[in-house]
Amino acid sequence: GSVVASYPYDDSPTHKPTGVYSKSADDEVFKYLAKAYASHHPIMRTGKPNCPGEEGETFQDGITNGAQWYDVEGGMQDYNYVWASCYEITLELSCCKYPPTSELQQEWENNRDSLLTFIEKV
């Protein structure tokens, strides 16, 4: 896991594992929506999730193009955009895939304003 808002495309023509910016026709819209979420999240907006084992990983403005981060062939985000004209971003909300119950209230607090802002933009 991580703490970042990722946007299409997740797949790239070269299928290199990482580092290839795969721009969609609606790139600016996707960046706008991803930034809307990230900018209201106390950790995501820093661009430094500080996840164990990935302490040096950073994301400018708390967002990333999916394929630039890591290439995913056949992902749902790209499929929905290409085949259903559905604008979808992926939200990585925690370094831990299954946070303990004791941390859920804090996760809600971290994401509440972001979620409300994102809903307003949509």
Backbone as XML, in Angstrom:
<?xml version="1.0"?>
<chain id="A" units="angstrom">
  <residue number="1" name="GLY">
    <atom name="N" x="0.810" y="-1.197" z="0.000"/>
    <atom name="CA" x="0.000" y="0.000" z="0.000"/>
    <atom name="C" x="0.844" y="1.248" z="0.000"/>
  </residue>
  <residue number="2" name="SER">
    <atom name="N" x="0.161" y="2.355" z="-0.111"/>
    <atom name="CA" x="0.787" y="3.668" z="-0.045"/>
    <atom name="C" x="-0.314" y="4.675" z="0.261"/>
  </residue>
  <residue number="3" name="VAL">
    <atom name="N" x="0.032" y="5.936" z="0.205"/>
    <atom name="CA" x="-0.949" y="7.005" z="0.412"/>
    <atom name="C" x="-0.783" y="7.965" z="-0.763"/>
  </residue>
  <residue number="4" name="VAL">
    <atom name="N" x="-1.619" y="7.750" z="-1.803"/>
    <atom name="CA" x="-1.485" y="8.505" z="-3.047"/>
    <atom name="C" x="-2.767" y="8.369" z="-3.867"/>
  </residue>
  <residue number="5" name="ALA">
    <atom name="N" x="-3.051" y="9.355" z="-4.707"/>
    <atom name="CA" x="-4.154" y="9.284" z="-5.662"/>
    <atom name="C" x="-3.541" y="9.029" z="-7.040"/>
  </residue>
  <residue number="6" name="SER">
    <atom name="N" x="-3.903" y="7.908" z="-7.640"/>
    <atom name="CA" x="-3.359" y="7.483" z="-8.926"/>
    <atom name="C" x="-4.424" y="7.638" z="-10.007"/>
  </residue>
  <residue number="7" name="TYR">
    <atom name="N" x="-3.984" y="8.032" z="-11.207"/>
    <atom name="CA" x="-4.930" y="8.263" z="-12.301"/>
    <atom name="C" x="-4.427" y="7.609" z="-13.591"/>
  </residue>
  <residue number="8" name="PRO">
    <atom name="N" x="-5.339" y="7.380" z="-14.558"/>
    <atom name="CA" x="-4.985" y="6.696" z="-15.817"/>
    <atom name="C" x="-3.935" y="7.463" z="-16.622"/>
  </residue>
  <residue number="9" name="TYR">
    <atom name="N" x="-3.290" y="6.672" z="-17.358"/>
    <atom name="CA" x="-3.368" y="5.232" z="-17.553"/>
    <atom name="C" x="-2.419" y="4.500" z="-16.599"/>
  </residue>
  <residue number="10" name="ASP">
    <atom name="N" x="-2.849" y="3.306" z="-16.195"/>
    <atom name="CA" x="-1.993" y="2.423" z="-15.406"/>
    <atom name="C" x="-1.095" y="1.584" z="-16.304"/>
  </residue>
  <residue number="11" name="ASP">
    <atom name="N" x="-1.499" y="1.418" z="-17.534"/>
    <atom name="CA" x="-0.751" y="0.616" z="-18.503"/>
    <atom name="C" x="-0.069" y="1.567" z="-19.491"/>
  </residue>
  <residue number="12" name="SER">
    <atom name="N" x="1.056" y="1.123" z="-20.026"/>
    <atom name="CA" x="1.762" y="1.928" z="-21.015"/>
    <atom name="C" x="2.057" y="1.091" z="-22.252"/>
  </residue>
  <residue number="13" name="PRO">
    <atom name="N" x="2.277" y="1.731" z="-23.395"/>
    <atom name="CA" x="2.576" y="0.976" z="-24.612"/>
    <atom name="C" x="3.843" y="0.127" z="-24.498"/>
  </residue>
  <residue number="14" name="THR">
    <atom name="N" x="4.807" y="0.576" z="-23.702"/>
    <atom name="CA" x="6.076" y="-0.150" z="-23.582"/>
    <atom name="C" x="6.037" y="-1.249" z="-22.533"/>
  </residue>
  <residue number="15" name="HIS">
    <atom name="N" x="5.098" y="-1.177" z="-21.612"/>
    <atom name="CA" x="4.965" y="-2.123" z="-20.495"/>
    <atom name="C" x="6.214" y="-2.188" z="-19.622"/>
  </residue>
  <residue number="16" name="LYS">
    <atom name="N" x="6.991" y="-1.102" z="-19.604"/>
    <atom name="CA" x="8.116" y="-1.063" z="-18.669"/>
    <atom name="C" x="7.543" y="-1.094" z="-17.266"/>
  </residue>
  <residue number="17" name="PRO">
    <atom name="N" x="8.220" y="-1.748" z="-16.345"/>
    <atom name="CA" x="7.666" y="-1.899" z="-14.992"/>
    <atom name="C" x="7.353" y="-0.582" z="-14.282"/>
  </residue>
  <residue number="18" name="THR">
    <atom name="N" x="8.115" y="0.471" z="-14.573"/>
    <atom name="CA" x="7.916" y="1.743" z="-13.882"/>
    <atom name="C" x="8.521" y="2.888" z="-14.692"/>
  </residue>
  <residue number="19" name="GLY">
    <atom name="N" x="8.088" y="4.111" z="-14.381"/>
    <atom name="CA" x="8.729" y="5.292" z="-14.942"/>
    <atom name="C" x="8.235" y="5.795" z="-16.281"/>
  </residue>
  <residue number="20" name="VAL">
    <atom name="N" x="7.154" y="5.236" z="-16.814"/>
    <atom name="CA" x="6.632" y="5.683" z="-18.107"/>
    <atom name="C" x="5.316" y="6.439" z="-17.878"/>
  </residue>
  <residue number="21" name="TYR">
    <atom name="N" x="5.322" y="7.745" z="-18.145"/>
    <atom name="CA" x="4.090" y="8.528" z="-18.007"/>
    <atom name="C" x="3.175" y="8.160" z="-19.164"/>
  </residue>
  <residue number="22" name="SER">
    <atom name="N" x="2.012" y="7.635" z="-18.837"/>
    <atom name="CA" x="1.066" y="7.170" z="-19.852"/>
    <atom name="C" x="-0.153" y="8.095" z="-19.838"/>
  </residue>
  <residue number="23" name="LYS">
    <atom name="N" x="-0.086" y="9.124" z="-20.647"/>
    <atom name="CA" x="-1.072" y="10.208" z="-20.667"/>
    <atom name="C" x="-2.351" y="9.803" z="-21.396"/>
  </residue>
  <residue number="24" name="SER">
    <atom name="N" x="-3.473" y="10.098" z="-20.765"/>
    <atom name="CA" x="-4.776" y="9.874" z="-21.402"/>
    <atom name="C" x="-5.231" y="11.173" z="-22.064"/>
  </residue>
  <residue number="25" name="ALA">
    <atom name="N" x="-6.258" y="11.076" z="-22.868"/>
    <atom name="CA" x="-6.822" y="12.262" z="-23.515"/>
    <atom name="C" x="-7.392" y="13.240" z="-22.487"/>
  </residue>
  <residue number="26" name="ASP">
    <atom name="N" x="-7.778" y="12.730" z="-21.337"/>
    <atom name="CA" x="-8.369" y="13.551" z="-20.279"/>
    <atom name="C" x="-7.415" y="13.733" z="-19.102"/>
  </residue>
  <residue number="27" name="ASP">
    <atom name="N" x="-6.138" y="13.764" z="-19.386"/>
    <atom name="CA" x="-5.100" y="13.833" z="-18.359"/>
    <atom name="C" x="-5.320" y="14.981" z="-17.375"/>
  </residue>
  <residue number="28" name="GLU">
    <atom name="N" x="-5.630" y="16.156" z="-17.884"/>
    <atom name="CA" x="-5.809" y="17.325" z="-17.004"/>
    <atom name="C" x="-7.005" y="17.148" z="-16.065"/>
  </residue>
  <residue number="29" name="VAL">
    <atom name="N" x="-8.069" y="16.543" z="-16.544"/>
    <atom name="CA" x="-9.240" y="16.292" z="-15.690"/>
    <atom name="C" x="-8.870" y="15.311" z="-14.586"/>
  </residue>
  <residue number="30" name="PHE">
    <atom name="N" x="-8.174" y="14.237" z="-14.955"/>
    <atom name="CA" x="-7.764" y="13.252" z="-13.964"/>
    <atom name="C" x="-6.831" y="13.851" z="-12.916"/>
  </residue>
  <residue number="31" name="LYS">
    <atom name="N" x="-5.883" y="14.672" z="-13.352"/>
    <atom name="CA" x="-4.986" y="15.317" z="-12.393"/>
    <atom name="C" x="-5.767" y="16.255" z="-11.461"/>
  </residue>
  <residue number="32" name="TYR">
    <atom name="N" x="-6.729" y="16.961" z="-12.017"/>
    <atom name="CA" x="-7.559" y="17.864" z="-11.217"/>
    <atom name="C" x="-8.315" y="17.094" z="-10.125"/>
  </residue>
  <residue number="33" name="LEU">
    <atom name="N" x="-8.927" y="15.972" z="-10.506"/>
    <atom name="CA" x="-9.683" y="15.171" z="-9.536"/>
    <atom name="C" x="-8.765" y="14.543" z="-8.491"/>
  </residue>
  <residue number="34" name="ALA">
    <atom name="N" x="-7.628" y="14.028" z="-8.933"/>
    <atom name="CA" x="-6.679" y="13.422" z="-7.999"/>
    <atom name="C" x="-6.154" y="14.468" z="-7.010"/>
  </residue>
  <residue number="35" name="LYS">
    <atom name="N" x="-5.825" y="15.659" z="-7.506"/>
    <atom name="CA" x="-5.343" y="16.725" z="-6.626"/>
    <atom name="C" x="-6.425" y="17.197" z="-5.667"/>
  </residue>
  <residue number="36" name="ALA">
    <atom name="N" x="-7.665" y="17.210" z="-6.127"/>
    <atom name="CA" x="-8.770" y="17.615" z="-5.250"/>
    <atom name="C" x="-8.819" y="16.718" z="-4.023"/>
  </residue>
  <residue number="37" name="TYR">
    <atom name="N" x="-8.651" y="15.431" z="-4.235"/>
    <atom name="CA" x="-8.652" y="14.486" z="-3.102"/>
    <atom name="C" x="-7.384" y="14.651" z="-2.273"/>
  </residue>
  <residue number="38" name="ALA">
    <atom name="N" x="-6.247" y="14.570" z="-2.932"/>
    <atom name="CA" x="-4.960" y="14.565" z="-2.225"/>
    <atom name="C" x="-4.727" y="15.832" z="-1.410"/>
  </residue>
  <residue number="39" name="SER">
    <atom name="N" x="-5.141" y="16.964" z="-1.924"/>
    <atom name="CA" x="-4.845" y="18.240" z="-1.260"/>
    <atom name="C" x="-5.573" y="18.411" z="0.071"/>
  </residue>
  <residue number="40" name="HIS">
    <atom name="N" x="-6.576" y="17.593" z="0.337"/>
    <atom name="CA" x="-7.312" y="17.683" z="1.595"/>
    <atom name="C" x="-6.982" y="16.544" z="2.557"/>
  </residue>
  <residue number="41" name="HIS">
    <atom name="N" x="-6.050" y="15.704" z="2.202"/>
    <atom name="CA" x="-5.643" y="14.573" z="3.038"/>
    <atom name="C" x="-4.332" y="14.942" z="3.738"/>
  </residue>
  <residue number="42" name="PRO">
    <atom name="N" x="-4.278" y="14.856" z="5.075"/>
    <atom name="CA" x="-3.101" y="15.352" z="5.792"/>
    <atom name="C" x="-1.785" y="14.644" z="5.451"/>
  </residue>
  <residue number="43" name="ILE">
    <atom name="N" x="-1.828" y="13.394" z="5.060"/>
    <atom name="CA" x="-0.606" y="12.673" z="4.688"/>
    <atom name="C" x="-0.394" y="12.731" z="3.179"/>
  </residue>
  <residue number="44" name="MET">
    <atom name="N" x="-1.443" y="12.456" z="2.422"/>
    <atom name="CA" x="-1.333" y="12.388" z="0.965"/>
    <atom name="C" x="-0.803" y="13.692" z="0.389"/>
  </residue>
  <residue number="45" name="ARG">
    <atom name="N" x="-1.273" y="14.820" z="0.893"/>
    <atom name="CA" x="-0.881" y="16.108" z="0.315"/>
    <atom name="C" x="0.612" y="16.398" z="0.462"/>
  </residue>
  <residue number="46" name="THR">
    <atom name="N" x="1.270" y="15.744" z="1.426"/>
    <atom name="CA" x="2.715" y="15.955" z="1.605"/>
    <atom name="C" x="3.519" y="15.282" z="0.497"/>
  </residue>
  <residue number="47" name="GLY">
    <atom name="N" x="2.935" y="14.262" z="-0.133"/>
    <atom name="CA" x="3.655" y="13.512" z="-1.153"/>
    <atom name="C" x="4.684" y="12.563" z="-0.580"/>
  </residue>
  <residue number="48" name="LYS">
    <atom name="N" x="4.677" y="12.415" z="0.740"/>
    <atom name="CA" x="5.644" y="11.554" z="1.430"/>
    <atom name="C" x="4.903" y="10.609" z="2.375"/>
  </residue>
  <residue number="49" name="PRO">
    <atom name="N" x="4.409" y="9.481" z="1.853"/>
    <atom name="CA" x="3.643" y="8.563" z="2.699"/>
    <atom name="C" x="4.461" y="7.881" z="3.791"/>
  </residue>
  <residue number="50" name="ASN">
    <atom name="N" x="5.797" y="7.791" z="3.595"/>
    <atom name="CA" x="6.698" y="7.210" z="4.592"/>
    <atom name="C" x="6.292" y="5.790" z="4.986"/>
  </residue>
  <residue number="51" name="CYS">
    <atom name="N" x="5.970" y="4.978" z="3.996"/>
    <atom name="CA" x="5.575" y="3.590" z="4.249"/>
    <atom name="C" x="6.798" y="2.735" z="4.566"/>
  </residue>
  <residue number="52" name="PRO">
    <atom name="N" x="6.671" y="1.814" z="5.520"/>
    <atom name="CA" x="7.788" y="0.933" z="5.868"/>
    <atom name="C" x="8.326" y="0.199" z="4.633"/>
  </residue>
  <residue number="53" name="GLY">
    <atom name="N" x="9.623" y="0.268" z="4.450"/>
    <atom name="CA" x="10.259" y="-0.362" z="3.310"/>
    <atom name="C" x="10.291" y="0.515" z="2.070"/>
  </residue>
  <residue number="54" name="GLU">
    <atom name="N" x="9.512" y="1.596" z="2.076"/>
    <atom name="CA" x="9.445" y="2.530" z="0.935"/>
    <atom name="C" x="9.575" y="3.968" z="1.426"/>
  </residue>
  <residue number="55" name="GLU">
    <atom name="N" x="10.382" y="4.179" z="2.445"/>
    <atom name="CA" x="10.487" y="5.500" z="3.073"/>
    <atom name="C" x="10.890" y="6.609" z="2.113"/>
  </residue>
  <residue number="56" name="GLY">
    <atom name="N" x="11.627" y="6.292" z="1.073"/>
    <atom name="CA" x="12.071" y="7.308" z="0.123"/>
    <atom name="C" x="11.094" y="7.591" z="-1.000"/>
  </residue>
  <residue number="57" name="GLU">
    <atom name="N" x="9.990" y="6.848" z="-1.056"/>
    <atom name="CA" x="9.013" y="7.039" z="-2.136"/>
    <atom name="C" x="8.272" y="8.360" z="-1.952"/>
  </residue>
  <residue number="58" name="THR">
    <atom name="N" x="8.215" y="9.154" z="-3.025"/>
    <atom name="CA" x="7.520" y="10.436" z="-2.970"/>
    <atom name="C" x="6.622" y="10.603" z="-4.186"/>
  </residue>
  <residue number="59" name="PHE">
    <atom name="N" x="5.591" y="11.413" z="-4.024"/>
    <atom name="CA" x="4.641" y="11.704" z="-5.092"/>
    <atom name="C" x="4.366" y="13.200" z="-5.084"/>
  </residue>
  <residue number="60" name="GLN">
    <atom name="N" x="4.709" y="13.890" z="-6.156"/>
    <atom name="CA" x="4.468" y="15.330" z="-6.217"/>
    <atom name="C" x="2.977" y="15.614" z="-6.063"/>
  </residue>
  <residue number="61" name="ASP">
    <atom name="N" x="2.639" y="16.477" z="-5.138"/>
    <atom name="CA" x="1.253" y="16.866" z="-4.827"/>
    <atom name="C" x="0.412" y="15.696" z="-4.331"/>
  </residue>
  <residue number="62" name="GLY">
    <atom name="N" x="1.042" y="14.550" z="-4.006"/>
    <atom name="CA" x="0.295" y="13.396" z="-3.503"/>
    <atom name="C" x="-0.433" y="12.622" z="-4.579"/>
  </residue>
  <residue number="63" name="ILE">
    <atom name="N" x="-0.066" y="12.840" z="-5.847"/>
    <atom name="CA" x="-0.732" y="12.150" z="-6.958"/>
    <atom name="C" x="0.313" y="11.499" z="-7.865"/>
  </residue>
  <residue number="64" name="THR">
    <atom name="N" x="-0.138" y="10.549" z="-8.681"/>
    <atom name="CA" x="0.756" y="9.930" z="-9.654"/>
    <atom name="C" x="-0.021" y="9.365" z="-10.827"/>
  </residue>
  <residue number="65" name="ASN">
    <atom name="N" x="0.604" y="9.415" z="-11.976"/>
    <atom name="CA" x="0.102" y="8.672" z="-13.130"/>
    <atom name="C" x="0.399" y="7.207" z="-12.847"/>
  </residue>
  <residue number="66" name="GLY">
    <atom name="N" x="-0.595" y="6.350" z="-13.023"/>
    <atom name="CA" x="-0.448" y="4.958" z="-12.657"/>
    <atom name="C" x="0.762" y="4.270" z="-13.261"/>
  </residue>
  <residue number="67" name="ALA">
    <atom name="N" x="0.942" y="4.367" z="-14.568"/>
    <atom name="CA" x="2.048" y="3.683" z="-15.241"/>
    <atom name="C" x="3.400" y="4.269" z="-14.849"/>
  </residue>
  <residue number="68" name="GLN">
    <atom name="N" x="3.419" y="5.550" z="-14.518"/>
    <atom name="CA" x="4.685" y="6.137" z="-14.092"/>
    <atom name="C" x="5.124" y="5.519" z="-12.765"/>
  </residue>
  <residue number="69" name="TRP">
    <atom name="N" x="4.142" y="5.248" z="-11.894"/>
    <atom name="CA" x="4.445" y="4.624" z="-10.606"/>
    <atom name="C" x="4.826" y="3.163" z="-10.826"/>
  </residue>
  <residue number="70" name="TYR">
    <atom name="N" x="3.899" y="2.391" z="-11.383"/>
    <atom name="CA" x="4.197" y="1.012" z="-11.800"/>
    <atom name="C" x="3.141" y="0.560" z="-12.800"/>
  </residue>
  <residue number="71" name="ASP">
    <atom name="N" x="3.577" y="-0.117" z="-13.842"/>
    <atom name="CA" x="2.713" y="-0.535" z="-14.946"/>
    <atom name="C" x="1.786" y="-1.683" z="-14.528"/>
  </residue>
  <residue number="72" name="VAL">
    <atom name="N" x="0.509" y="-1.511" z="-14.825"/>
    <atom name="CA" x="-0.485" y="-2.555" z="-14.558"/>
    <atom name="C" x="-1.237" y="-2.804" z="-15.860"/>
  </residue>
  <residue number="73" name="GLU">
    <atom name="N" x="-1.055" y="-3.952" z="-16.424"/>
    <atom name="CA" x="-1.748" y="-4.306" z="-17.655"/>
    <atom name="C" x="-3.123" y="-4.877" z="-17.320"/>
  </residue>
  <residue number="74" name="GLY">
    <atom name="N" x="-4.164" y="-4.348" z="-17.966"/>
    <atom name="CA" x="-5.517" y="-4.878" z="-17.784"/>
    <atom name="C" x="-6.213" y="-4.451" z="-16.509"/>
  </residue>
  <residue number="75" name="GLY">
    <atom name="N" x="-5.839" y="-3.318" z="-15.943"/>
    <atom name="CA" x="-6.449" y="-2.848" z="-14.704"/>
    <atom name="C" x="-7.851" y="-2.284" z="-14.908"/>
  </residue>
  <residue number="76" name="MET">
    <atom name="N" x="-8.639" y="-2.315" z="-13.854"/>
    <atom name="CA" x="-10.024" y="-1.849" z="-13.887"/>
    <atom name="C" x="-10.123" y="-0.354" z="-14.184"/>
  </residue>
  <residue number="77" name="GLN">
    <atom name="N" x="-9.212" y="0.436" z="-13.651"/>
    <atom name="CA" x="-9.241" y="1.885" z="-13.870"/>
    <atom name="C" x="-9.160" y="2.212" z="-15.364"/>
  </residue>
  <residue number="78" name="ASP">
    <atom name="N" x="-8.238" y="1.589" z="-16.068"/>
    <atom name="CA" x="-8.087" y="1.817" z="-17.502"/>
    <atom name="C" x="-9.257" y="1.224" z="-18.276"/>
  </residue>
  <residue number="79" name="TYR">
    <atom name="N" x="-9.678" y="0.032" z="-17.892"/>
    <atom name="CA" x="-10.791" y="-0.628" z="-18.575"/>
    <atom name="C" x="-12.045" y="0.242" z="-18.522"/>
  </residue>
  <residue number="80" name="ASN">
    <atom name="N" x="-12.378" y="0.739" z="-17.343"/>
    <atom name="CA" x="-13.574" y="1.575" z="-17.197"/>
    <atom name="C" x="-13.471" y="2.857" z="-18.021"/>
  </residue>
  <residue number="81" name="TYR">
    <atom name="N" x="-12.299" y="3.441" z="-18.079"/>
    <atom name="CA" x="-12.109" y="4.673" z="-18.853"/>
    <atom name="C" x="-12.257" y="4.405" z="-20.349"/>
  </residue>
  <residue number="82" name="VAL">
    <atom name="N" x="-11.588" y="3.375" z="-20.837"/>
    <atom name="CA" x="-11.584" y="3.092" z="-22.277"/>
    <atom name="C" x="-12.919" y="2.543" z="-22.767"/>
  </residue>
  <residue number="83" name="TRP">
    <atom name="N" x="-13.488" y="1.600" z="-22.043"/>
    <atom name="CA" x="-14.654" y="0.872" z="-22.542"/>
    <atom name="C" x="-15.989" y="1.378" z="-22.015"/>
  </residue>
  <residue number="84" name="ALA">
    <atom name="N" x="-15.997" y="2.132" z="-20.910"/>
    <atom name="CA" x="-17.262" y="2.602" z="-20.349"/>
    <atom name="C" x="-17.309" y="4.120" z="-20.196"/>
  </residue>
  <residue number="85" name="SER">
    <atom name="N" x="-16.266" y="4.815" z="-20.655"/>
    <atom name="CA" x="-16.184" y="6.271" z="-20.525"/>
    <atom name="C" x="-16.400" y="6.721" z="-19.084"/>
  </residue>
  <residue number="86" name="CYS">
    <atom name="N" x="-15.884" y="5.936" z="-18.159"/>
    <atom name="CA" x="-16.007" y="6.208" z="-16.728"/>
    <atom name="C" x="-14.695" y="6.792" z="-16.217"/>
  </residue>
  <residue number="87" name="TYR">
    <atom name="N" x="-14.765" y="7.954" z="-15.618"/>
    <atom name="CA" x="-13.570" y="8.596" z="-15.071"/>
    <atom name="C" x="-13.338" y="8.052" z="-13.668"/>
  </residue>
  <residue number="88" name="GLU">
    <atom name="N" x="-12.235" y="7.344" z="-13.511"/>
    <atom name="CA" x="-11.950" y="6.674" z="-12.251"/>
    <atom name="C" x="-10.512" y="6.941" z="-11.836"/>
  </residue>
  <residue number="89" name="ILE">
    <atom name="N" x="-10.325" y="7.255" z="-10.567"/>
    <atom name="CA" x="-8.984" y="7.322" z="-10.006"/>
    <atom name="C" x="-8.890" y="6.242" z="-8.934"/>
  </residue>
  <residue number="90" name="THR">
    <atom name="N" x="-7.667" y="5.866" z="-8.623"/>
    <atom name="CA" x="-7.430" y="4.873" z="-7.583"/>
    <atom name="C" x="-6.845" y="5.577" z="-6.374"/>
  </residue>
  <residue number="91" name="LEU">
    <atom name="N" x="-7.436" y="5.332" z="-5.224"/>
    <atom name="CA" x="-6.965" y="5.951" z="-3.993"/>
    <atom name="C" x="-6.282" y="4.906" z="-3.122"/>
  </residue>
  <residue number="92" name="GLU">
    <atom name="N" x="-4.995" y="5.095" z="-2.919"/>
    <atom name="CA" x="-4.230" y="4.275" z="-1.983"/>
    <atom name="C" x="-4.284" y="5.035" z="-0.668"/>
  </residue>
  <residue number="93" name="LEU">
    <atom name="N" x="-4.939" y="4.465" z="0.344"/>
    <atom name="CA" x="-5.245" y="5.227" z="1.556"/>
    <atom name="C" x="-4.406" y="4.884" z="2.773"/>
  </residue>
  <residue number="94" name="SER">
    <atom name="N" x="-3.600" y="3.846" z="2.674"/>
    <atom name="CA" x="-2.831" y="3.435" z="3.845"/>
    <atom name="C" x="-1.637" y="2.591" z="3.415"/>
  </residue>
  <residue number="95" name="CYS">
    <atom name="N" x="-0.581" y="2.676" z="4.169"/>
    <atom name="CA" x="0.575" y="1.806" z="3.933"/>
    <atom name="C" x="0.211" y="0.359" z="4.251"/>
  </residue>
  <residue number="96" name="CYS">
    <atom name="N" x="-0.750" y="0.189" z="5.119"/>
    <atom name="CA" x="-1.184" y="-1.130" z="5.570"/>
    <atom name="C" x="-2.482" y="-1.510" z="4.856"/>
  </residue>
  <residue number="97" name="LYS">
    <atom name="N" x="-2.474" y="-2.657" z="4.193"/>
    <atom name="CA" x="-3.657" y="-3.084" z="3.440"/>
    <atom name="C" x="-4.867" y="-3.317" z="4.352"/>
  </residue>
  <residue number="98" name="TYR">
    <atom name="N" x="-4.616" y="-3.855" z="5.524"/>
    <atom name="CA" x="-5.696" y="-4.135" z="6.480"/>
    <atom name="C" x="-5.368" y="-3.481" z="7.820"/>
  </residue>
  <residue number="99" name="PRO">
    <atom name="N" x="-5.644" y="-2.175" z="7.944"/>
    <atom name="CA" x="-5.325" y="-1.509" z="9.216"/>
    <atom name="C" x="-6.159" y="-2.087" z="10.364"/>
  </residue>
  <residue number="100" name="PRO">
    <atom name="N" x="-5.577" y="-2.137" z="11.548"/>
    <atom name="CA" x="-6.322" y="-2.648" z="12.693"/>
    <atom name="C" x="-7.520" y="-1.757" z="13.027"/>
  </residue>
  <residue number="101" name="THR">
    <atom name="N" x="-8.502" y="-2.345" z="13.648"/>
    <atom name="CA" x="-9.723" y="-1.629" z="14.036"/>
    <atom name="C" x="-9.404" y="-0.357" z="14.811"/>
  </residue>
  <residue number="102" name="SER">
    <atom name="N" x="-8.389" y="-0.410" z="15.636"/>
    <atom name="CA" x="-8.036" y="0.738" z="16.470"/>
    <atom name="C" x="-7.603" y="1.957" z="15.636"/>
  </residue>
  <residue number="103" name="GLU">
    <atom name="N" x="-7.252" y="1.758" z="14.368"/>
    <atom name="CA" x="-6.805" y="2.859" z="13.512"/>
    <atom name="C" x="-7.885" y="3.376" z="12.565"/>
  </residue>
  <residue number="104" name="LEU">
    <atom name="N" x="-9.049" y="2.731" z="12.539"/>
    <atom name="CA" x="-10.079" y="3.102" z="11.565"/>
    <atom name="C" x="-10.647" y="4.499" z="11.782"/>
  </residue>
  <residue number="105" name="GLN">
    <atom name="N" x="-10.813" y="4.908" z="13.022"/>
    <atom name="CA" x="-11.326" y="6.259" z="13.285"/>
    <atom name="C" x="-10.372" y="7.314" z="12.720"/>
  </residue>
  <residue number="106" name="GLN">
    <atom name="N" x="-9.066" y="7.105" z="12.909"/>
    <atom name="CA" x="-8.086" y="8.048" z="12.378"/>
    <atom name="C" x="-8.090" y="8.035" z="10.854"/>
  </residue>
  <residue number="107" name="GLU">
    <atom name="N" x="-8.256" y="6.857" z="10.255"/>
    <atom name="CA" x="-8.345" y="6.776" z="8.788"/>
    <atom name="C" x="-9.543" y="7.570" z="8.282"/>
  </residue>
  <residue number="108" name="TRP">
    <atom name="N" x="-10.665" y="7.471" z="8.987"/>
    <atom name="CA" x="-11.845" y="8.252" z="8.604"/>
    <atom name="C" x="-11.538" y="9.747" z="8.696"/>
  </residue>
  <residue number="109" name="GLU">
    <atom name="N" x="-10.920" y="10.159" z="9.791"/>
    <atom name="CA" x="-10.574" y="11.573" z="9.966"/>
    <atom name="C" x="-9.636" y="12.041" z="8.847"/>
  </residue>
  <residue number="110" name="ASN">
    <atom name="N" x="-8.681" y="11.202" z="8.469"/>
    <atom name="CA" x="-7.736" y="11.564" z="7.410"/>
    <atom name="C" x="-8.418" y="11.735" z="6.053"/>
  </residue>
  <residue number="111" name="ASN">
    <atom name="N" x="-9.489" y="10.996" z="5.826"/>
    <atom name="CA" x="-10.109" y="10.953" z="4.494"/>
    <atom name="C" x="-11.432" y="11.699" z="4.362"/>
  </residue>
  <residue number="112" name="ARG">
    <atom name="N" x="-12.056" y="12.090" z="5.450"/>
    <atom name="CA" x="-13.381" y="12.712" z="5.397"/>
    <atom name="C" x="-13.420" y="13.950" z="4.496"/>
  </residue>
  <residue number="113" name="ASP">
    <atom name="N" x="-12.561" y="14.924" z="4.748"/>
    <atom name="CA" x="-12.586" y="16.159" z="3.961"/>
    <atom name="C" x="-12.237" y="15.896" z="2.498"/>
  </residue>
  <residue number="114" name="SER">
    <atom name="N" x="-11.305" y="14.980" z="2.277"/>
    <atom name="CA" x="-10.933" y="14.618" z="0.903"/>
    <atom name="C" x="-12.111" y="14.021" z="0.167"/>
  </residue>
  <residue number="115" name="LEU">
    <atom name="N" x="-12.802" y="13.114" z="0.824"/>
    <atom name="CA" x="-13.952" y="12.449" z="0.207"/>
    <atom name="C" x="-15.058" y="13.451" z="-0.102"/>
  </residue>
  <residue number="116" name="LEU">
    <atom name="N" x="-15.355" y="14.337" z="0.815"/>
    <atom name="CA" x="-16.394" y="15.337" z="0.584"/>
    <atom name="C" x="-16.002" y="16.276" z="-0.563"/>
  </residue>
  <residue number="117" name="THR">
    <atom name="N" x="-14.745" y="16.671" z="-0.611"/>
    <atom name="CA" x="-14.261" y="17.526" z="-1.709"/>
    <atom name="C" x="-14.374" y="16.807" z="-3.034"/>
  </residue>
  <residue number="118" name="PHE">
    <atom name="N" x="-13.970" y="15.546" z="-3.063"/>
    <atom name="CA" x="-14.032" y="14.753" z="-4.297"/>
    <atom name="C" x="-15.476" y="14.620" z="-4.778"/>
  </residue>
  <residue number="119" name="ILE">
    <atom name="N" x="-16.396" y="14.363" z="-3.865"/>
    <atom name="CA" x="-17.817" y="14.248" z="-4.227"/>
    <atom name="C" x="-18.313" y="15.567" z="-4.809"/>
  </residue>
  <residue number="120" name="GLU">
    <atom name="N" x="-17.919" y="16.678" z="-4.225"/>
    <atom name="CA" x="-18.321" y="17.981" z="-4.763"/>
    <atom name="C" x="-17.810" y="18.192" z="-6.184"/>
  </residue>
  <residue number="121" name="LYS">
    <atom name="N" x="-16.579" y="17.772" z="-6.449"/>
    <atom name="CA" x="-16.008" y="17.933" z="-7.793"/>
    <atom name="C" x="-16.712" y="17.056" z="-8.811"/>
  </residue>
  <residue number="122" name="VAL">
    <atom name="N" x="-17.045" y="15.862" z="-8.420"/>
    <atom name="CA" x="-17.716" y="14.923" z="-9.331"/>
    <atom name="C" x="-19.104" y="15.445" z="-9.642"/>
  </residue>
</chain>
